[in-house]
PDB file of C-alpha atoms and ligand atoms in Angstrom:
ATOM      1  CA  MET A 299       0.126  19.722  31.135  1.00 93.00           C
ATOM      2  CA  ASN A 300      -1.387  21.464  28.122  1.00 96.00           C
ATOM      3  CA  ILE A 301      -1.663  20.120  24.579  1.00 97.00           C
ATOM      4  CA  GLN A 302       1.080  22.331  23.179  1.00 97.00           C
ATOM      5  CA  LEU A 303       3.602  21.360  25.814  1.00 98.00           C
ATOM      6  CA  ALA A 304       2.853  17.676  25.378  1.00 98.00           C
ATOM      7  CA  ILE A 305       3.315  17.964  21.608  1.00 98.00           C
ATOM      8  CA  ASN A 306       6.610  19.828  22.080  1.00 98.00           C
ATOM      9  CA  GLN A 307       7.913  17.239  24.506  1.00 98.00           C
ATOM     10  CA  GLY A 308       6.898  14.408  22.175  1.00 98.00           C
ATOM     11  CA  ALA A 309       8.581  16.139  19.244  1.00 98.00           C
ATOM     12  CA  GLN A 310      11.766  16.627  21.262  1.00 98.00           C
ATOM     13  CA  ILE A 311      11.962  12.904  22.060  1.00 98.00           C
ATOM     14  CA  LEU A 312      11.601  12.049  18.365  1.00 97.00           C
ATOM     15  CA  LYS A 313      14.048  14.769  17.351  1.00 97.00           C
ATOM     16  CA  ASN A 314      16.674  13.314  19.663  1.00 96.00           C
ATOM     17  CA  LYS A 315      16.316  10.050  17.760  1.00 94.00           C
ATOM     18  CA  SER A 316      16.771  11.907  14.459  1.00 90.00           C
ATOM     19  CA  TYR A 317      13.377  11.191  12.962  1.00 91.00           C
ATOM     20  CA  LEU A 318      12.621  13.236   9.884  1.00 91.00           C
ATOM     21  CA  ASN A 319       9.403  15.013  10.921  1.00 96.00           C
ATOM     22  CA  PRO A 320       9.363  14.971  14.723  1.00 97.00           C
ATOM     23  CA  TYR A 321       6.902  17.815  15.212  1.00 97.00           C
ATOM     24  CA  LEU A 322       4.486  16.596  12.560  1.00 97.00           C
ATOM     25  CA  ASP A 323       4.591  13.041  13.948  1.00 98.00           C
ATOM     26  CA  SER A 324       3.945  14.333  17.445  1.00 98.00           C
ATOM     27  CA  GLU A 325       0.972  16.407  16.254  1.00 98.00           C
ATOM     28  CA  ILE A 326      -0.511  13.468  14.341  1.00 97.00           C
ATOM     29  CA  LEU A 327      -0.245  11.228  17.392  1.00 98.00           C
ATOM     30  CA  MET A 328      -1.855  13.883  19.596  1.00 98.00           C
ATOM     31  CA  SER A 329      -4.701  14.215  17.072  1.00 97.00           C
ATOM     32  CA  LYS A 330      -5.205  10.489  17.249  1.00 97.00           C
ATOM     33  CA  VAL A 331      -5.258  10.407  21.061  1.00 98.00           C
ATOM     34  CA  ILE A 332      -7.717  13.250  21.564  1.00 97.00           C
ATOM     35  CA  ASN A 333      -9.585  12.421  18.375  1.00 96.00           C
ATOM     36  CA  LYS A 334      -9.458  15.971  16.963  1.00 96.00           C
ATOM     37  CA  ASP A 335      -7.989  17.460  13.804  1.00 95.00           C
ATOM     38  CA  LYS A 336      -4.977  19.724  13.403  1.00 93.00           C
ATOM     39  CA  LYS A 337      -7.098  22.865  13.368  1.00 96.00           C
ATOM     40  CA  TYR A 338      -8.423  21.959  16.816  1.00 97.00           C
ATOM     41  CA  LEU A 339      -4.855  21.440  18.064  1.00 95.00           C
ATOM     42  CA  LEU A 340      -3.899  24.923  16.899  1.00 94.00           C
ATOM     43  CA  LEU A 341      -6.955  26.628  18.350  1.00 97.00           C
ATOM     44  CA  ASN A 342      -6.842  24.777  21.649  1.00 97.00           C
ATOM     45  CA  ALA A 343      -3.108  24.470  22.217  1.00 96.00           C
ATOM     46  CA  GLN A 344      -3.414  25.820  25.753  1.00 97.00           C
ATOM     47  CA  ASN A 345      -6.144  23.395  26.808  1.00 97.00           C
ATOM     48  CA  LYS A 346      -5.247  20.883  29.466  1.00 96.00           C
ATOM     49  CA  ILE A 347      -4.797  17.273  28.448  1.00 96.00           C
ATOM     50  CA  ASP A 348      -6.106  14.784  30.990  1.00 95.00           C
ATOM     51  CA  ASP A 349      -3.842  12.170  32.532  1.00 97.00           C
ATOM     52  CA  LYS A 350      -5.341   9.258  30.691  1.00 97.00           C
ATOM     53  CA  ASN A 351      -4.804  10.855  27.283  1.00 98.00           C
ATOM     54  CA  LEU A 352      -1.358  12.115  28.217  1.00 98.00           C
ATOM     55  CA  ASN A 353      -0.397   8.610  29.180  1.00 98.00           C
ATOM     56  CA  LEU A 354      -1.688   7.231  25.919  1.00 98.00           C
ATOM     57  CA  PHE A 355       0.092   9.952  23.951  1.00 98.00           C
ATOM     58  CA  GLN A 356       3.398   9.243  25.683  1.00 98.00           C
ATOM     59  CA  LYS A 357       2.974   5.567  24.947  1.00 98.00           C
ATOM     60  CA  LEU A 358       2.536   6.315  21.232  1.00 98.00           C
ATOM     61  CA  ILE A 359       5.552   8.652  21.221  1.00 98.00           C
ATOM     62  CA  ASN A 360       7.548   5.881  22.844  1.00 98.00           C
ATOM     63  CA  GLU A 361       6.497   3.388  20.167  1.00 98.00           C
ATOM     64  CA  ARG A 362       7.277   5.894  17.435  1.00 98.00           C
ATOM     65  CA  SER A 363      10.678   6.517  18.965  1.00 97.00           C
ATOM     66  CA  LYS A 364      11.371   2.797  18.599  1.00 96.00           C
ATOM     67  CA  GLY A 365      10.729   3.114  14.872  1.00 96.00           C
ATOM     68  CA  LYS A 366       7.120   2.069  14.466  1.00 97.00           C
ATOM     69  CA  PRO A 367       5.703   3.909  11.447  1.00 98.00           C
ATOM     70  CA  VAL A 368       3.111   6.585  12.242  1.00 98.00           C
ATOM     71  CA  SER A 369       0.587   4.855   9.963  1.00 98.00           C
ATOM     72  CA  TYR A 370       0.682   1.747  12.139  1.00 98.00           C
ATOM     73  CA  LEU A 371       0.127   3.897  15.227  1.00 98.00           C
ATOM     74  CA  THR A 372      -2.834   5.733  13.720  1.00 98.00           C
ATOM     75  CA  ASN A 373      -4.054   2.812  11.553  1.00 97.00           C
ATOM     76  CA  LYS A 374      -4.464   5.233   8.669  1.00 96.00           C
ATOM     77  CA  LYS A 375      -2.762   6.109   5.417  1.00 98.00           C
ATOM     78  CA  LEU A 376      -3.836   8.480   2.689  1.00 97.00           C
ATOM     79  CA  PHE A 377      -3.463   6.971  -0.768  1.00 98.00           C
ATOM     80  CA  TRP A 378      -4.723   8.432  -4.031  1.00 98.00           C
ATOM     81  CA  ASN A 379      -8.075  10.005  -3.056  1.00 93.00           C
ATOM     82  CA  SER A 380      -8.914   8.062   0.061  1.00 97.00           C
ATOM     83  CA  GLU A 381      -7.898   7.215   3.551  1.00 97.00           C
ATOM     84  CA  PHE A 382      -7.105   3.513   4.034  1.00 98.00           C
ATOM     85  CA  PHE A 383      -7.285   1.561   7.236  1.00 98.00           C
ATOM     86  CA  VAL A 384      -3.969  -0.272   7.740  1.00 98.00           C
ATOM     87  CA  THR A 385      -2.483  -2.572  10.346  1.00 98.00           C
ATOM     88  CA  GLU A 386       0.807  -4.425  10.612  1.00 98.00           C
ATOM     89  CA  ASP A 387      -0.799  -7.146   8.488  1.00 98.00           C
ATOM     90  CA  THR A 388      -0.668  -4.880   5.439  1.00 98.00           C
ATOM     91  CA  LEU A 389       2.064  -2.893   3.762  1.00 98.00           C
ATOM     92  CA  ILE A 390       1.638   0.836   4.230  1.00 98.00           C
ATOM     93  CA  PRO A 391       0.500   2.128   0.823  1.00 98.00           C
ATOM     94  CA  ARG A 392       3.398   3.935  -0.892  1.00 97.00           C
ATOM     95  CA  PRO A 393       3.233   7.116  -2.970  1.00 96.00           C
ATOM     96  CA  ASP A 394       5.215   5.196  -5.625  1.00 95.00           C
ATOM     97  CA  THR A 395       2.331   2.765  -5.966  1.00 96.00           C
ATOM     98  CA  GLU A 396       0.021   5.655  -6.890  1.00 97.00           C
ATOM     99  CA  LEU A 397       1.839   5.535 -10.231  1.00 95.00           C
ATOM    100  CA  ILE A 398       0.028   2.276 -10.918  1.00 97.00           C
ATOM    101  CA  VAL A 399      -3.372   3.764 -10.143  1.00 98.00           C
ATOM    102  CA  GLU A 400      -2.620   6.781 -12.323  1.00 97.00           C
ATOM    103  CA  ASN A 401      -1.624   4.562 -15.239  1.00 97.00           C
ATOM    104  CA  ILE A 402      -4.659   2.341 -14.946  1.00 98.00           C
ATOM    105  CA  LEU A 403      -7.023   5.316 -14.781  1.00 98.00           C
ATOM    106  CA  ASN A 404      -5.349   6.824 -17.851  1.00 97.00           C
ATOM    107  CA  MET A 405      -5.682   3.673 -19.886  1.00 96.00           C
ATOM    108  CA  THR A 406      -9.281   2.954 -18.909  1.00 97.00           C
ATOM    109  CA  LYS A 407     -10.775   6.407 -19.520  1.00 95.00           C
ATOM    110  CA  ASN A 408     -13.203   5.245 -22.192  1.00 93.00           C
ATOM    111  CA  LYS A 409     -13.780   1.703 -20.966  1.00 97.00           C
ATOM    112  CA  ASN A 410     -16.932   0.263 -19.469  1.00 97.00           C
ATOM    113  CA  LYS A 411     -17.564  -2.597 -17.084  1.00 98.00           C
ATOM    114  CA  LEU A 412     -14.000  -3.893 -16.927  1.00 98.00           C
ATOM    115  CA  SER A 413     -13.272  -6.800 -14.676  1.00 98.00           C
ATOM    116  CA  ILE A 414     -10.041  -6.338 -12.708  1.00 98.00           C
ATOM    117  CA  LEU A 415      -8.002  -8.818 -10.684  1.00 98.00           C
ATOM    118  CA  ASP A 416      -5.563  -7.669  -7.991  1.00 98.00           C
ATOM    119  CA  ILE A 417      -3.087 -10.388  -7.003  1.00 98.00           C
ATOM    120  CA  GLY A 418      -1.993  -9.778  -3.405  1.00 98.00           C
ATOM    121  CA  ILE A 419      -4.578  -7.127  -2.628  1.00 98.00           C
ATOM    122  CA  GLY A 420      -3.200  -6.202   0.833  1.00 98.00           C
ATOM    123  CA  SER A 421      -5.011  -3.142   2.178  1.00 98.00           C
ATOM    124  CA  GLY A 422      -6.779  -2.827  -1.173  1.00 98.00           C
ATOM    125  CA  CYS A 423      -5.234   0.529  -1.987  1.00 98.00           C
ATOM    126  CA  ILE A 424      -4.722  -0.144  -5.711  1.00 98.00           C
ATOM    127  CA  LEU A 425      -7.909  -1.948  -6.658  1.00 98.00           C
ATOM    128  CA  LEU A 426     -10.250   0.031  -4.397  1.00 98.00           C
ATOM    129  CA  SER A 427      -8.881   3.368  -5.621  1.00 98.00           C
ATOM    130  CA  ILE A 428      -9.707   2.272  -9.159  1.00 98.00           C
ATOM    131  CA  LEU A 429     -13.165   0.988  -8.254  1.00 98.00           C
ATOM    132  CA  SER A 430     -13.938   4.259  -6.524  1.00 98.00           C
ATOM    133  CA  GLU A 431     -13.106   6.215  -9.687  1.00 97.00           C
ATOM    134  CA  ARG A 432     -14.640   3.820 -12.209  1.00 98.00           C
ATOM    135  CA  ARG A 433     -18.108   3.191 -10.880  1.00 97.00           C
ATOM    136  CA  ASP A 434     -19.014   0.421 -13.353  1.00 97.00           C
ATOM    137  CA  PHE A 435     -15.829  -1.663 -12.982  1.00 98.00           C
ATOM    138  CA  TYR A 436     -15.762  -4.916 -11.040  1.00 98.00           C
ATOM    139  CA  GLY A 437     -12.910  -6.071  -8.841  1.00 98.00           C
ATOM    140  CA  THR A 438     -11.572  -9.369  -7.582  1.00 98.00           C
ATOM    141  CA  GLY A 439      -8.846  -9.463  -4.980  1.00 98.00           C
ATOM    142  CA  ILE A 440      -6.843 -12.419  -3.743  1.00 98.00           C
ATOM    143  CA  ASP A 441      -4.419 -12.644  -0.868  1.00 98.00           C
ATOM    144  CA  VAL A 442      -2.820 -15.367   1.241  1.00 98.00           C
ATOM    145  CA  SER A 443      -3.466 -13.350   4.377  1.00 98.00           C
ATOM    146  CA  LYS A 444      -6.908 -13.659   5.921  1.00 98.00           C
ATOM    147  CA  ASN A 445      -6.315 -10.476   7.903  1.00 98.00           C
ATOM    148  CA  CYS A 446      -5.498  -8.533   4.748  1.00 98.00           C
ATOM    149  CA  LEU A 447      -8.770  -9.686   3.217  1.00 98.00           C
ATOM    150  CA  LYS A 448     -10.653  -8.446   6.272  1.00 98.00           C
ATOM    151  CA  ILE A 449      -8.925  -5.085   6.016  1.00 98.00           C
ATOM    152  CA  ALA A 450      -9.481  -4.822   2.254  1.00 98.00           C
ATOM    153  CA  ASN A 451     -13.144  -5.609   2.861  1.00 98.00           C
ATOM    154  CA  MET A 452     -13.386  -2.915   5.519  1.00 98.00           C
ATOM    155  CA  ASN A 453     -11.724  -0.376   3.210  1.00 98.00           C
ATOM    156  CA  ALA A 454     -14.068  -1.374   0.394  1.00 98.00           C
ATOM    157  CA  SER A 455     -17.056  -0.654   2.637  1.00 98.00           C
ATOM    158  CA  ASN A 456     -15.611   2.701   3.670  1.00 98.00           C
ATOM    159  CA  LEU A 457     -15.146   3.623   0.007  1.00 98.00           C
ATOM    160  CA  LYS A 458     -18.594   2.243  -0.852  1.00 98.00           C
ATOM    161  CA  VAL A 459     -17.259  -0.113  -3.519  1.00 98.00           C
ATOM    162  CA  HIS A 460     -17.833  -3.386  -1.635  1.00 98.00           C
ATOM    163  CA  THR A 461     -20.794  -4.419  -3.799  1.00 98.00           C
ATOM    164  CA  ARG A 462     -18.454  -4.559  -6.801  1.00 98.00           C
ATOM    165  CA  LEU A 463     -15.678  -6.486  -5.053  1.00 98.00           C
ATOM    166  CA  LYS A 464     -15.047 -10.193  -4.543  1.00 98.00           C
ATOM    167  CA  LEU A 465     -12.307 -11.398  -2.244  1.00 98.00           C
ATOM    168  CA  TYR A 466     -10.690 -14.827  -2.063  1.00 98.00           C
ATOM    169  CA  LYS A 467      -8.111 -16.240   0.280  1.00 98.00           C
ATOM    170  CA  SER A 468      -5.746 -17.963  -2.104  1.00 98.00           C
ATOM    171  CA  ASN A 469      -2.223 -18.570  -3.112  1.00 97.00           C
ATOM    172  CA  VAL A 470      -1.403 -17.114  -6.493  1.00 97.00           C
ATOM    173  CA  ASP A 471      -0.616 -20.546  -8.000  1.00 96.00           C
ATOM    174  CA  LYS A 472      -3.842 -22.115  -6.758  1.00 97.00           C
ATOM    175  CA  PHE A 473      -6.279 -19.468  -8.002  1.00 98.00           C
ATOM    176  CA  THR A 474      -8.150 -20.428 -11.175  1.00 98.00           C
ATOM    177  CA  LEU A 475     -11.371 -18.423 -11.097  1.00 98.00           C
ATOM    178  CA  GLY A 476     -12.465 -16.169 -13.939  1.00 97.00           C
ATOM    179  CA  LYS A 477     -10.972 -14.256 -16.864  1.00 98.00           C
ATOM    180  CA  TYR A 478     -10.019 -10.620 -16.471  1.00 98.00           C
ATOM    181  CA  ASP A 479      -9.747  -7.540 -18.677  1.00 98.00           C
ATOM    182  CA  LEU A 480      -7.017  -6.143 -16.502  1.00 98.00           C
ATOM    183  CA  ILE A 481      -4.712  -7.644 -13.892  1.00 98.00           C
ATOM    184  CA  VAL A 482      -2.654  -5.667 -11.415  1.00 98.00           C
ATOM    185  CA  SER A 483      -0.164  -6.735  -8.783  1.00 98.00           C
ATOM    186  CA  ASN A 484       2.328  -5.265  -6.363  1.00 98.00           C
ATOM    187  CA  PRO A 485       3.930  -8.546  -5.301  1.00 98.00           C
ATOM    188  CA  PRO A 486       6.769  -8.992  -2.816  1.00 98.00           C
ATOM    189  CA  TYR A 487       9.927  -8.283  -4.801  1.00 98.00           C
ATOM    190  CA  ILE A 488      12.744  -7.510  -2.360  1.00 98.00           C
ATOM    191  CA  LYS A 489      15.678  -9.959  -2.353  1.00 98.00           C
ATOM    192  CA  LYS A 490      15.552 -12.021   0.833  1.00 98.00           C
ATOM    193  CA  HIS A 491      19.061 -11.106   1.969  1.00 97.00           C
ATOM    194  CA  PHE A 492      18.339  -7.427   1.342  1.00 97.00           C
ATOM    195  CA  LEU A 493      15.331  -7.247   3.673  1.00 97.00           C
ATOM    196  CA  LYS A 494      17.447  -6.387   6.692  1.00 95.00           C
ATOM    197  CA  TYR A 495      18.930  -3.358   4.933  1.00 96.00           C
ATOM    198  CA  LEU A 496      15.566  -1.730   4.282  1.00 96.00           C
ATOM    199  CA  ASP A 497      14.611   1.382   6.196  1.00 93.00           C
ATOM    200  CA  LYS A 498      14.239   0.421   9.875  1.00 92.00           C
ATOM    201  CA  GLY A 499      10.518   1.187   9.960  1.00 95.00           C
ATOM    202  CA  VAL A 500      10.008  -1.136   6.992  1.00 97.00           C
ATOM    203  CA  ALA A 501      12.396  -3.916   8.032  1.00 97.00           C
ATOM    204  CA  LYS A 502      11.176  -4.131  11.595  1.00 97.00           C
ATOM    205  CA  PHE A 503       7.459  -3.483  11.280  1.00 98.00           C
ATOM    206  CA  GLU A 504       6.079  -4.174   7.806  1.00 98.00           C
ATOM    207  CA  PRO A 505       4.930  -7.702   6.933  1.00 98.00           C
ATOM    208  CA  LYS A 506       7.819  -9.778   5.536  1.00 98.00           C
ATOM    209  CA  ILE A 507       5.386 -11.829   3.523  1.00 97.00           C
ATOM    210  CA  ALA A 508       4.499  -8.706   1.507  1.00 98.00           C
ATOM    211  CA  LEU A 509       8.153  -7.827   0.849  1.00 98.00           C
ATOM    212  CA  ASP A 510      10.154 -11.061   0.556  1.00 98.00           C
ATOM    213  CA  GLY A 511      10.688 -11.957  -3.091  1.00 98.00           C
ATOM    214  CA  GLY A 512      12.985 -14.904  -2.369  1.00 98.00           C
ATOM    215  CA  LEU A 513      16.676 -15.240  -3.171  1.00 98.00           C
ATOM    216  CA  ASP A 514      16.622 -13.304  -6.441  1.00 97.00           C
ATOM    217  CA  GLY A 515      13.608 -11.121  -5.580  1.00 98.00           C
ATOM    218  CA  LEU A 516      11.666 -12.646  -8.468  1.00 98.00           C
ATOM    219  CA  SER A 517      10.134 -15.783  -7.009  1.00 98.00           C
ATOM    220  CA  GLU A 518       6.660 -14.277  -6.484  1.00 98.00           C
ATOM    221  CA  ILE A 519       6.846 -12.147  -9.635  1.00 98.00           C
ATOM    222  CA  ARG A 520       7.408 -15.341 -11.667  1.00 98.00           C
ATOM    223  CA  LYS A 521       4.269 -16.924 -10.193  1.00 98.00           C
ATOM    224  CA  VAL A 522       2.226 -13.757 -10.686  1.00 98.00           C
ATOM    225  CA  ILE A 523       3.265 -13.471 -14.347  1.00 98.00           C
ATOM    226  CA  LYS A 524       2.531 -17.127 -15.056  1.00 98.00           C
ATOM    227  CA  LYS A 525      -0.878 -16.966 -13.379  1.00 98.00           C
ATOM    228  CA  SER A 526      -1.779 -13.658 -15.022  1.00 98.00           C
ATOM    229  CA  SER A 527      -1.020 -15.105 -18.414  1.00 98.00           C
ATOM    230  CA  GLU A 528      -3.616 -17.830 -17.707  1.00 98.00           C
ATOM    231  CA  LEU A 529      -6.296 -15.588 -16.180  1.00 98.00           C
ATOM    232  CA  ILE A 530      -6.120 -12.618 -18.512  1.00 98.00           C
ATOM    233  CA  LYS A 531      -8.327 -12.133 -21.567  1.00 98.00           C
ATOM    234  CA  LYS A 532      -6.689 -11.773 -24.977  1.00 97.00           C
ATOM    235  CA  ASN A 533      -5.619  -8.116 -25.384  1.00 98.00           C
ATOM    236  CA  GLY A 534      -6.060  -7.662 -21.638  1.00 98.00           C
ATOM    237  CA  LYS A 535      -3.695  -5.343 -19.793  1.00 98.00           C
ATOM    238  CA  PHE A 536      -1.311  -6.389 -17.047  1.00 98.00           C
ATOM    239  CA  ILE A 537       0.297  -3.836 -14.722  1.00 98.00           C
ATOM    240  CA  LEU A 538       3.029  -4.962 -12.382  1.00 98.00           C
ATOM    241  CA  GLU A 539       5.034  -3.131  -9.738  1.00 98.00           C
ATOM    242  CA  ILE A 540       8.708  -4.184  -9.741  1.00 98.00           C
ATOM    243  CA  GLY A 541      11.966  -3.517  -7.899  1.00 97.00           C
ATOM    244  CA  PHE A 542      14.337  -0.801  -9.139  1.00 96.00           C
ATOM    245  CA  ASP A 543      16.737  -3.340 -10.727  1.00 96.00           C
ATOM    246  CA  GLN A 544      14.280  -5.871 -12.135  1.00 98.00           C
ATOM    247  CA  LYS A 545      13.071  -4.300 -15.361  1.00 98.00           C
ATOM    248  CA  ASN A 546      15.036  -6.350 -17.900  1.00 98.00           C
ATOM    249  CA  LYS A 547      14.568  -9.680 -16.179  1.00 98.00           C
ATOM    250  CA  VAL A 548      10.853  -9.069 -15.736  1.00 98.00           C
ATOM    251  CA  ILE A 549      10.449  -8.026 -19.374  1.00 98.00           C
ATOM    252  CA  ASN A 550      12.068 -11.336 -20.390  1.00 98.00           C
ATOM    253  CA  LEU A 551       9.682 -13.285 -18.197  1.00 98.00           C
ATOM    254  CA  LEU A 552       6.709 -11.373 -19.593  1.00 98.00           C
ATOM    255  CA  ASN A 553       7.763 -11.932 -23.194  1.00 98.00           C
ATOM    256  CA  LYS A 554       8.053 -15.673 -22.576  1.00 98.00           C
ATOM    257  CA  GLU A 555       4.462 -15.723 -21.294  1.00 98.00           C
ATOM    258  CA  GLY A 556       3.113 -13.915 -24.351  1.00 97.00           C
ATOM    259  CA  PHE A 557       2.937 -10.331 -23.145  1.00 98.00           C
ATOM    260  CA  TYR A 558       3.760  -7.345 -25.344  1.00 98.00           C
ATOM    261  CA  ILE A 559       5.464  -4.571 -23.359  1.00 98.00           C
ATOM    262  CA  ASN A 560       3.699  -1.210 -23.660  1.00 98.00           C
ATOM    263  CA  SER A 561       5.927   0.730 -21.306  1.00 97.00           C
ATOM    264  CA  ALA A 562       8.096   0.697 -18.216  1.00 97.00           C
ATOM    265  CA  GLN A 563       7.510   3.618 -15.887  1.00 96.00           C
ATOM    266  CA  LYS A 564       9.724   5.325 -13.353  1.00 96.00           C
ATOM    267  CA  ASP A 565       8.716   6.275  -9.822  1.00 94.00           C
ATOM    268  CA  LEU A 566       9.157   9.587  -7.977  1.00 91.00           C
ATOM    269  CA  ALA A 567      12.802   8.746  -7.272  1.00 95.00           C
ATOM    270  CA  ASP A 568      13.401   7.976 -10.966  1.00 96.00           C
ATOM    271  CA  ASN A 569      13.655   4.212 -10.424  1.00 97.00           C
ATOM    272  CA  ASP A 570      11.971   1.697 -12.733  1.00 97.00           C
ATOM    273  CA  ARG A 571       8.832   0.809 -10.794  1.00 97.00           C
ATOM    274  CA  CYS A 572       6.050  -0.413 -13.021  1.00 97.00           C
ATOM    275  CA  ILE A 573       5.579  -2.359 -16.226  1.00 98.00           C
ATOM    276  CA  ILE A 574       2.524  -2.112 -18.414  1.00 98.00           C
ATOM    277  CA  CYS A 575       1.923  -4.847 -20.951  1.00 98.00           C
ATOM    278  CA  THR A 576      -0.743  -6.494 -23.089  1.00 98.00           C
ATOM    279  CA  LYS A 577      -1.517 -10.168 -23.539  1.00 98.00           C
ATOM    280  CA  ILE A 578      -1.241 -11.076 -27.221  1.00 95.00           C
TER     281      ILE A 578
HETATM  282  N1  LIG T  83       8.237  -0.667  -2.377  1.00 52.43           N
HETATM  283  C1  LIG T  83       8.347  -1.456  -1.173  1.00 52.43           C
HETATM  284  C2  LIG T  83       9.593  -1.053  -0.406  1.00 52.43           C
HETATM  285  O1  LIG T  83      10.450  -0.429  -0.937  1.00 52.43           O
HETATM  286  C3  LIG T  83       8.370  -2.919  -1.508  1.00 52.43           C
HETATM  287  C4  LIG T  83       7.026  -3.391  -1.888  1.00 52.43           C
HETATM  288  C5  LIG T  83       7.034  -4.773  -2.409  1.00 52.43           C
HETATM  289  O2  LIG T  83       7.900  -5.626  -2.179  1.00 52.43           O
HETATM  290  N2  LIG T  83       6.038  -5.026  -3.134  1.00 52.43           N
HETATM  291  O3  LIG T  83       9.708  -1.312   0.758  1.00 52.43           O
END
């Protein structure tokens, strides 16, 4: 069997299951198995693939056909300017979350030595992207998941920002260390009963703990807002990712904790996705 034929067969299996990008997925999985880039696949399409690799490739196609996201099969996801290592312990970084990075970079253009806290750091995609663009900023990340902290640490080393990062395993309500110029969080905010209606790849494979926002979707957001209000410096900025229908409720919660709302931003699908505010 040659590479091209194997890719075609893989793509056909995924196409039959109505996946959106069957050929692309198949190519990515082949790249992973033979550890070569897309250019190599094109130039060497007629090369034979050995049995061991073919077997591995078919295994990955099979897992993909059962709905496992490609990023969990390759353990990689591009986000902002970098490639992040991800596993099923972390959410797969979303393009919508890049909005948060973009906003933070815009508002910190002329700032020096800011100290940033990321509540629920996960893979580290938000905080580490900022640290890699602002070489004199310091980051602190907390998470309840030990595995996420390991992954964030690994990503920090890959991005060469690990010397400016501190990580703590902690619950949001228990964390009391430090005062921050800027706090960011993408907490779990999906309503518990809605989890099962999420896209199959999300519902079945992504970590519930990173998605489940309790009965009204706001249980973690409430804790994050309360804690941020304690840990933020006066005039510090707080940037929060929210669900598409949570803007007004979240603004109320923020106002009660002494935050002035600077703006609410929409994501690529025109849903409310992020709130920027200042502690007064
Ligand atoms: N945006 C994610 C989703 O739609 C949810 C992320 C979160 O709960 N923080 O699946």
